Amino acid sequence: MSSLVFMALYRPNPGKEEELKEILKVHIPTLRAEELITDRELLTLQAADGTIIEIAEWRSTEAIEKAHQSTRVMAVWNKIGVLSELTSLSTLAEAQHPFPNFKPL
């Protein structure tokens, strides 16, 4: 039952950055309400290309599976998916350098 830290990266679809930021305001509270992530402080960053990065901690590996079974979480994730492209750290220019820097949100 060890915890894991995750990085979720969302590249907003054209013209959807503000809508994405609004749904992300309920993302972490939803995960916390479902008791899927810890109380560790959320870190939200933005890359130069507009990609938003959330860094948080799952309560356990089992919590990841529970998140995929939660209708509340899936509703939020589906909205995020409509508003953005889910991407990986390797796609960011910053990640091509040691010690990448991002803007805090």
mmCIF file with all atom_site columns, C-alpha atoms in Angstrom:
data_model
loop_
_atom_site.group_PDB
_atom_site.id
_atom_site.type_symbol
_atom_site.label_atom_id
_atom_site.label_alt_id
_atom_site.label_comp_id
_atom_site.label_asym_id
_atom_site.label_entity_id
_atom_site.label_seq_id
_atom_site.pdbx_PDB_ins_code
_atom_site.Cartn_x
_atom_site.Cartn_y
_atom_site.Cartn_z
_atom_site.occupancy
_atom_site.B_iso_or_equiv
_atom_site.pdbx_formal_charge
_atom_site.auth_seq_id
_atom_site.auth_comp_id
_atom_site.auth_asym_id
_atom_site.auth_atom_id
_atom_site.pdbx_PDB_model_num
ATOM 1   C CA . MET A 1 1   ? 0.000   0.000  0.000   1.00 0.00 ? 1   MET A CA 1
ATOM 2   C CA . SER A 1 2   ? 2.781   2.441  -0.787  1.00 0.00 ? 2   SER A CA 1
ATOM 3   C CA . SER A 1 3   ? 1.928   5.845  -2.193  1.00 0.00 ? 3   SER A CA 1
ATOM 4   C CA . LEU A 1 4   ? 3.032   7.126  -5.577  1.00 0.00 ? 4   LEU A CA 1
ATOM 5   C CA . VAL A 1 5   ? 3.522   10.682 -6.793  1.00 0.00 ? 5   VAL A CA 1
ATOM 6   C CA . PHE A 1 6   ? 1.962   11.416 -10.169 1.00 0.00 ? 6   PHE A CA 1
ATOM 7   C CA . MET A 1 7   ? 2.486   14.101 -12.759 1.00 0.00 ? 7   MET A CA 1
ATOM 8   C CA . ALA A 1 8   ? -0.527  14.799 -14.971 1.00 0.00 ? 8   ALA A CA 1
ATOM 9   C CA . LEU A 1 9   ? 0.148   16.926 -18.044 1.00 0.00 ? 9   LEU A CA 1
ATOM 10  C CA . TYR A 1 10  ? -2.622  18.663 -19.962 1.00 0.00 ? 10  TYR A CA 1
ATOM 11  C CA . ARG A 1 11  ? -1.971  20.658 -23.146 1.00 0.00 ? 11  ARG A CA 1
ATOM 12  C CA . PRO A 1 12  ? -5.055  22.866 -23.598 1.00 0.00 ? 12  PRO A CA 1
ATOM 13  C CA . ASN A 1 13  ? -6.879  22.593 -26.904 1.00 0.00 ? 13  ASN A CA 1
ATOM 14  C CA . PRO A 1 14  ? -6.922  25.893 -28.830 1.00 0.00 ? 14  PRO A CA 1
ATOM 15  C CA . GLY A 1 15  ? -9.065  28.448 -27.027 1.00 0.00 ? 15  GLY A CA 1
ATOM 16  C CA . LYS A 1 16  ? -9.777  26.080 -24.098 1.00 0.00 ? 16  LYS A CA 1
ATOM 17  C CA . GLU A 1 17  ? -7.112  27.113 -21.552 1.00 0.00 ? 17  GLU A CA 1
ATOM 18  C CA . GLU A 1 18  ? -9.486  29.030 -19.263 1.00 0.00 ? 18  GLU A CA 1
ATOM 19  C CA . GLU A 1 19  ? -12.113 26.273 -19.342 1.00 0.00 ? 19  GLU A CA 1
ATOM 20  C CA . LEU A 1 20  ? -9.406  23.736 -18.528 1.00 0.00 ? 20  LEU A CA 1
ATOM 21  C CA . LYS A 1 21  ? -8.210  25.807 -15.583 1.00 0.00 ? 21  LYS A CA 1
ATOM 22  C CA . GLU A 1 22  ? -11.797 25.937 -14.293 1.00 0.00 ? 22  GLU A CA 1
ATOM 23  C CA . ILE A 1 23  ? -12.294 22.154 -14.385 1.00 0.00 ? 23  ILE A CA 1
ATOM 24  C CA . LEU A 1 24  ? -8.879  21.645 -12.793 1.00 0.00 ? 24  LEU A CA 1
ATOM 25  C CA . LYS A 1 25  ? -10.157 23.657 -9.804  1.00 0.00 ? 25  LYS A CA 1
ATOM 26  C CA . VAL A 1 26  ? -12.438 20.691 -9.005  1.00 0.00 ? 26  VAL A CA 1
ATOM 27  C CA . HIS A 1 27  ? -10.054 17.915 -10.065 1.00 0.00 ? 27  HIS A CA 1
ATOM 28  C CA . ILE A 1 28  ? -7.935  17.645 -6.930  1.00 0.00 ? 28  ILE A CA 1
ATOM 29  C CA . PRO A 1 29  ? -10.830 18.362 -4.533  1.00 0.00 ? 29  PRO A CA 1
ATOM 30  C CA . THR A 1 30  ? -12.724 15.503 -6.217  1.00 0.00 ? 30  THR A CA 1
ATOM 31  C CA . LEU A 1 31  ? -9.785  13.124 -5.785  1.00 0.00 ? 31  LEU A CA 1
ATOM 32  C CA . ARG A 1 32  ? -9.479  14.196 -2.132  1.00 0.00 ? 32  ARG A CA 1
ATOM 33  C CA . ALA A 1 33  ? -13.224 13.839 -1.492  1.00 0.00 ? 33  ALA A CA 1
ATOM 34  C CA . GLU A 1 34  ? -12.986 10.283 -2.810  1.00 0.00 ? 34  GLU A CA 1
ATOM 35  C CA . GLU A 1 35  ? -9.973  9.756  -0.475  1.00 0.00 ? 35  GLU A CA 1
ATOM 36  C CA . LEU A 1 36  ? -7.748  8.781  -3.405  1.00 0.00 ? 36  LEU A CA 1
ATOM 37  C CA . ILE A 1 37  ? -4.875  11.206 -2.867  1.00 0.00 ? 37  ILE A CA 1
ATOM 38  C CA . THR A 1 38  ? -3.001  12.387 0.183   1.00 0.00 ? 38  THR A CA 1
ATOM 39  C CA . ASP A 1 39  ? -3.068  15.825 1.759   1.00 0.00 ? 39  ASP A CA 1
ATOM 40  C CA . ARG A 1 40  ? 0.380   16.548 0.365   1.00 0.00 ? 40  ARG A CA 1
ATOM 41  C CA . GLU A 1 41  ? 0.324   20.025 -1.156  1.00 0.00 ? 41  GLU A CA 1
ATOM 42  C CA . LEU A 1 42  ? -0.601  20.060 -4.844  1.00 0.00 ? 42  LEU A CA 1
ATOM 43  C CA . LEU A 1 43  ? 1.966   21.544 -7.187  1.00 0.00 ? 43  LEU A CA 1
ATOM 44  C CA . THR A 1 44  ? 0.500   23.103 -10.338 1.00 0.00 ? 44  THR A CA 1
ATOM 45  C CA . LEU A 1 45  ? 2.886   24.354 -13.000 1.00 0.00 ? 45  LEU A CA 1
ATOM 46  C CA . GLN A 1 46  ? 2.732   25.607 -16.574 1.00 0.00 ? 46  GLN A CA 1
ATOM 47  C CA . ALA A 1 47  ? 5.201   24.997 -19.393 1.00 0.00 ? 47  ALA A CA 1
ATOM 48  C CA . ALA A 1 48  ? 6.100   27.612 -21.992 1.00 0.00 ? 48  ALA A CA 1
ATOM 49  C CA . ASP A 1 49  ? 3.778   25.947 -24.532 1.00 0.00 ? 49  ASP A CA 1
ATOM 50  C CA . GLY A 1 50  ? 0.810   26.288 -22.136 1.00 0.00 ? 50  GLY A CA 1
ATOM 51  C CA . THR A 1 51  ? 0.819   22.703 -20.880 1.00 0.00 ? 51  THR A CA 1
ATOM 52  C CA . ILE A 1 52  ? -0.452  22.520 -17.295 1.00 0.00 ? 52  ILE A CA 1
ATOM 53  C CA . ILE A 1 53  ? 1.258   20.077 -14.959 1.00 0.00 ? 53  ILE A CA 1
ATOM 54  C CA . GLU A 1 54  ? -0.316  18.785 -11.745 1.00 0.00 ? 54  GLU A CA 1
ATOM 55  C CA . ILE A 1 55  ? 1.846   16.932 -9.250  1.00 0.00 ? 55  ILE A CA 1
ATOM 56  C CA . ALA A 1 56  ? 0.101   15.104 -6.410  1.00 0.00 ? 56  ALA A CA 1
ATOM 57  C CA . GLU A 1 57  ? 0.344   11.886 -4.413  1.00 0.00 ? 57  GLU A CA 1
ATOM 58  C CA . TRP A 1 58  ? -1.930  8.852  -4.627  1.00 0.00 ? 58  TRP A CA 1
ATOM 59  C CA . ARG A 1 59  ? -2.813  7.319  -1.248  1.00 0.00 ? 59  ARG A CA 1
ATOM 60  C CA . SER A 1 60  ? -1.911  3.883  -2.586  1.00 0.00 ? 60  SER A CA 1
ATOM 61  C CA . THR A 1 61  ? -1.604  1.877  -5.748  1.00 0.00 ? 61  THR A CA 1
ATOM 62  C CA . GLU A 1 62  ? -5.147  0.631  -5.074  1.00 0.00 ? 62  GLU A CA 1
ATOM 63  C CA . ALA A 1 63  ? -6.376  4.242  -5.140  1.00 0.00 ? 63  ALA A CA 1
ATOM 64  C CA . ILE A 1 64  ? -5.385  4.494  -8.795  1.00 0.00 ? 64  ILE A CA 1
ATOM 65  C CA . GLU A 1 65  ? -7.739  1.644  -9.686  1.00 0.00 ? 65  GLU A CA 1
ATOM 66  C CA . LYS A 1 66  ? -10.486 3.095  -7.479  1.00 0.00 ? 66  LYS A CA 1
ATOM 67  C CA . ALA A 1 67  ? -10.175 6.418  -9.325  1.00 0.00 ? 67  ALA A CA 1
ATOM 68  C CA . HIS A 1 68  ? -10.945 4.666  -12.607 1.00 0.00 ? 68  HIS A CA 1
ATOM 69  C CA . GLN A 1 69  ? -14.055 3.137  -11.027 1.00 0.00 ? 69  GLN A CA 1
ATOM 70  C CA . SER A 1 70  ? -15.371 6.402  -9.561  1.00 0.00 ? 70  SER A CA 1
ATOM 71  C CA . THR A 1 71  ? -18.145 8.064  -11.558 1.00 0.00 ? 71  THR A CA 1
ATOM 72  C CA . ARG A 1 72  ? -17.285 11.442 -9.981  1.00 0.00 ? 72  ARG A CA 1
ATOM 73  C CA . VAL A 1 73  ? -13.612 11.194 -10.934 1.00 0.00 ? 73  VAL A CA 1
ATOM 74  C CA . MET A 1 74  ? -14.356 9.878  -14.415 1.00 0.00 ? 74  MET A CA 1
ATOM 75  C CA . ALA A 1 75  ? -16.759 12.773 -15.057 1.00 0.00 ? 75  ALA A CA 1
ATOM 76  C CA . VAL A 1 76  ? -13.958 15.245 -14.277 1.00 0.00 ? 76  VAL A CA 1
ATOM 77  C CA . TRP A 1 77  ? -11.396 13.286 -16.286 1.00 0.00 ? 77  TRP A CA 1
ATOM 78  C CA . ASN A 1 78  ? -13.760 13.136 -19.276 1.00 0.00 ? 78  ASN A CA 1
ATOM 79  C CA . LYS A 1 79  ? -14.142 16.936 -19.212 1.00 0.00 ? 79  LYS A CA 1
ATOM 80  C CA . ILE A 1 80  ? -10.375 17.335 -18.977 1.00 0.00 ? 80  ILE A CA 1
ATOM 81  C CA . GLY A 1 81  ? -10.031 15.021 -21.985 1.00 0.00 ? 81  GLY A CA 1
ATOM 82  C CA . VAL A 1 82  ? -12.393 17.156 -24.065 1.00 0.00 ? 82  VAL A CA 1
ATOM 83  C CA . LEU A 1 83  ? -10.524 20.364 -23.207 1.00 0.00 ? 83  LEU A CA 1
ATOM 84  C CA . SER A 1 84  ? -6.963  19.161 -23.565 1.00 0.00 ? 84  SER A CA 1
ATOM 85  C CA . GLU A 1 85  ? -4.490  16.711 -24.965 1.00 0.00 ? 85  GLU A CA 1
ATOM 86  C CA . LEU A 1 86  ? -3.011  14.435 -22.324 1.00 0.00 ? 86  LEU A CA 1
ATOM 87  C CA . THR A 1 87  ? 0.708   14.483 -22.904 1.00 0.00 ? 87  THR A CA 1
ATOM 88  C CA . SER A 1 88  ? 3.981   13.399 -21.339 1.00 0.00 ? 88  SER A CA 1
ATOM 89  C CA . LEU A 1 89  ? 6.890   15.246 -19.837 1.00 0.00 ? 89  LEU A CA 1
ATOM 90  C CA . SER A 1 90  ? 9.135   14.218 -22.733 1.00 0.00 ? 90  SER A CA 1
ATOM 91  C CA . THR A 1 91  ? 7.081   16.370 -25.145 1.00 0.00 ? 91  THR A CA 1
ATOM 92  C CA . LEU A 1 92  ? 7.986   19.593 -23.341 1.00 0.00 ? 92  LEU A CA 1
ATOM 93  C CA . ALA A 1 93  ? 10.945  21.697 -24.446 1.00 0.00 ? 93  ALA A CA 1
ATOM 94  C CA . GLU A 1 94  ? 11.840  22.228 -20.786 1.00 0.00 ? 94  GLU A CA 1
ATOM 95  C CA . ALA A 1 95  ? 12.248  18.490 -20.256 1.00 0.00 ? 95  ALA A CA 1
ATOM 96  C CA . GLN A 1 96  ? 15.036  18.358 -22.834 1.00 0.00 ? 96  GLN A CA 1
ATOM 97  C CA . HIS A 1 97  ? 17.379  20.074 -20.360 1.00 0.00 ? 97  HIS A CA 1
ATOM 98  C CA . PRO A 1 98  ? 18.687  19.158 -16.924 1.00 0.00 ? 98  PRO A CA 1
ATOM 99  C CA . PHE A 1 99  ? 16.806  20.973 -14.163 1.00 0.00 ? 99  PHE A CA 1
ATOM 100 C CA . PRO A 1 100 ? 13.739  22.057 -16.181 1.00 0.00 ? 100 PRO A CA 1
ATOM 101 C CA . ASN A 1 101 ? 11.918  25.150 -14.947 1.00 0.00 ? 101 ASN A CA 1
ATOM 102 C CA . PHE A 1 102 ? 8.183   25.823 -15.101 1.00 0.00 ? 102 PHE A CA 1
ATOM 103 C CA . LYS A 1 103 ? 5.937   28.730 -14.167 1.00 0.00 ? 103 LYS A CA 1
ATOM 104 C CA . PRO A 1 104 ? 3.927   28.137 -10.978 1.00 0.00 ? 104 PRO A CA 1
ATOM 105 C CA . LEU A 1 105 ? 0.138   28.509 -11.301 1.00 0.00 ? 105 LEU A CA 1
#
